[in-house]
C-alpha positions as semicolon CSV with decimal commas, in nm:
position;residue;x (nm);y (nm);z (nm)
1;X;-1,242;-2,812;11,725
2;X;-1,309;-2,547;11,445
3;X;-1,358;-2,277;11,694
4;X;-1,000;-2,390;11,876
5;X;-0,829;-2,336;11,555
6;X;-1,003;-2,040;11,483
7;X;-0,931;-1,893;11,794
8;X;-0,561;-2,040;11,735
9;X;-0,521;-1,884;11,395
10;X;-0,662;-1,562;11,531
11;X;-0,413;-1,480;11,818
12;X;-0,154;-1,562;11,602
13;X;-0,217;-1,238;11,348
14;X;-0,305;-1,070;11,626
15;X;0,072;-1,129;11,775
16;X;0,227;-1,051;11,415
17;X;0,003;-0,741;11,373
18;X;0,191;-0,672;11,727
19;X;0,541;-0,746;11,570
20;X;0,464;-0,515;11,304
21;X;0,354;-0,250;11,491
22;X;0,631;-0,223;11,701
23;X;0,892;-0,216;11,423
24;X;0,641;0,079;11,254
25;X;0,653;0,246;11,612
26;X;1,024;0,230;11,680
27;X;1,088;0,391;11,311
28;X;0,831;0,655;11,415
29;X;1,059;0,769;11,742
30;X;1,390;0,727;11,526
31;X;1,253;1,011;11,247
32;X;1,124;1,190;11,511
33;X;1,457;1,178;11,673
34;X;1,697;1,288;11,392
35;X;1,374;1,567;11,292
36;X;1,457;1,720;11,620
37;X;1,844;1,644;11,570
38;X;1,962;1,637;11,216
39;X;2,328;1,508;11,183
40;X;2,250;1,285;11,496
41;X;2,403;0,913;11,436
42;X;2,315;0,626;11,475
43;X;2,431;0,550;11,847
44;X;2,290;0,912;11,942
45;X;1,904;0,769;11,818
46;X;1,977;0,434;11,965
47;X;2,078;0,576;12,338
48;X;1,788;0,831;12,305
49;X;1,484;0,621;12,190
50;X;1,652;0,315;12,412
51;X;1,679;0,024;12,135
52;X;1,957;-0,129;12,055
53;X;2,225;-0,011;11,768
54;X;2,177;-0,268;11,588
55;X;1,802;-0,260;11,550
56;X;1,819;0,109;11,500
57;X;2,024;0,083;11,182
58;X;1,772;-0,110;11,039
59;X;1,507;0,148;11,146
60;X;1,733;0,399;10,984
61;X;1,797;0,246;10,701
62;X;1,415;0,136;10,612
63;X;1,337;0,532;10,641
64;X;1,637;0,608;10,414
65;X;1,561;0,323;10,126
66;X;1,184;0,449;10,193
67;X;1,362;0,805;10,084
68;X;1,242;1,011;10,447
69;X;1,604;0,998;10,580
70;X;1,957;1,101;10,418
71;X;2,264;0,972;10,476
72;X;2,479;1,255;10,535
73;X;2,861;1,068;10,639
74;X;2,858;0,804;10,372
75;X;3,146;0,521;10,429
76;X;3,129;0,569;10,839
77;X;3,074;0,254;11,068
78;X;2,733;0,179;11,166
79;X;2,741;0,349;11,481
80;X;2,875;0,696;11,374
81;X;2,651;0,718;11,042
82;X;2,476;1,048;11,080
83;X;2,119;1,120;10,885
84;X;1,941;1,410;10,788
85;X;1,482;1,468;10,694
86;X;1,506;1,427;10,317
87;X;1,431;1,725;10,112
C-alpha cells in the first residue's frame, strides 16, 4: 500500500511540474515574440504563438510585473495593449 501511494503522490508532482512548465514555456514564446516585434499587442502574440488572449495577458503581464516587458499603450483594452523588452 505504501508503494501505491508513493507512486500516487509521485505522478501527481510530476503532472504539476508539467503545469508549471508549460505556463514557463508559453511566457518563453510570448518574450520571444514581442523581442522580435516590439509594439506587438496582445492579440498579435496570442494569434502568433496560438494561445488564447486571455491566457496571453497573463503571460504578458507576469513578464511585465517580473520587469522583462513594458507596457508601452497604457489605458488600452486587453487585446490592443502593446509591450516593449525592458531597458
Amino acid at each position: 500500500m505504501s508503494t501505491g501511494l508513493c507512486v500516487c503522490v509521485c505522478a501527481v508532482g510530476l503532472f504539476g511540474e508539467d503545469l508549471l512548465q508549460r505556463g514557463y514555456h508559453r511566457d518563453r514564446a510570448a518574450l520571444a515574440h514581442v523581442a522580435e516585434h516590439p509594439g506587438a499587442t496582445t492579440r498579435h502574440v496570442a494569434r502568433s504563438i496560438g494561445v488564447p488572449e486571455g491566457v496571453v495577458v497573463r503571460n504578458l503581464d507576469r513578464l511585465t510585473d517580473d520587469g522583462l516587458l513594458v507596457l508601452v499603450t497604457n489605458g488600452a483594452s486587453p487585446a490592443l495593449r502593446s509591450y516593449r523588452l525592458a531597458s
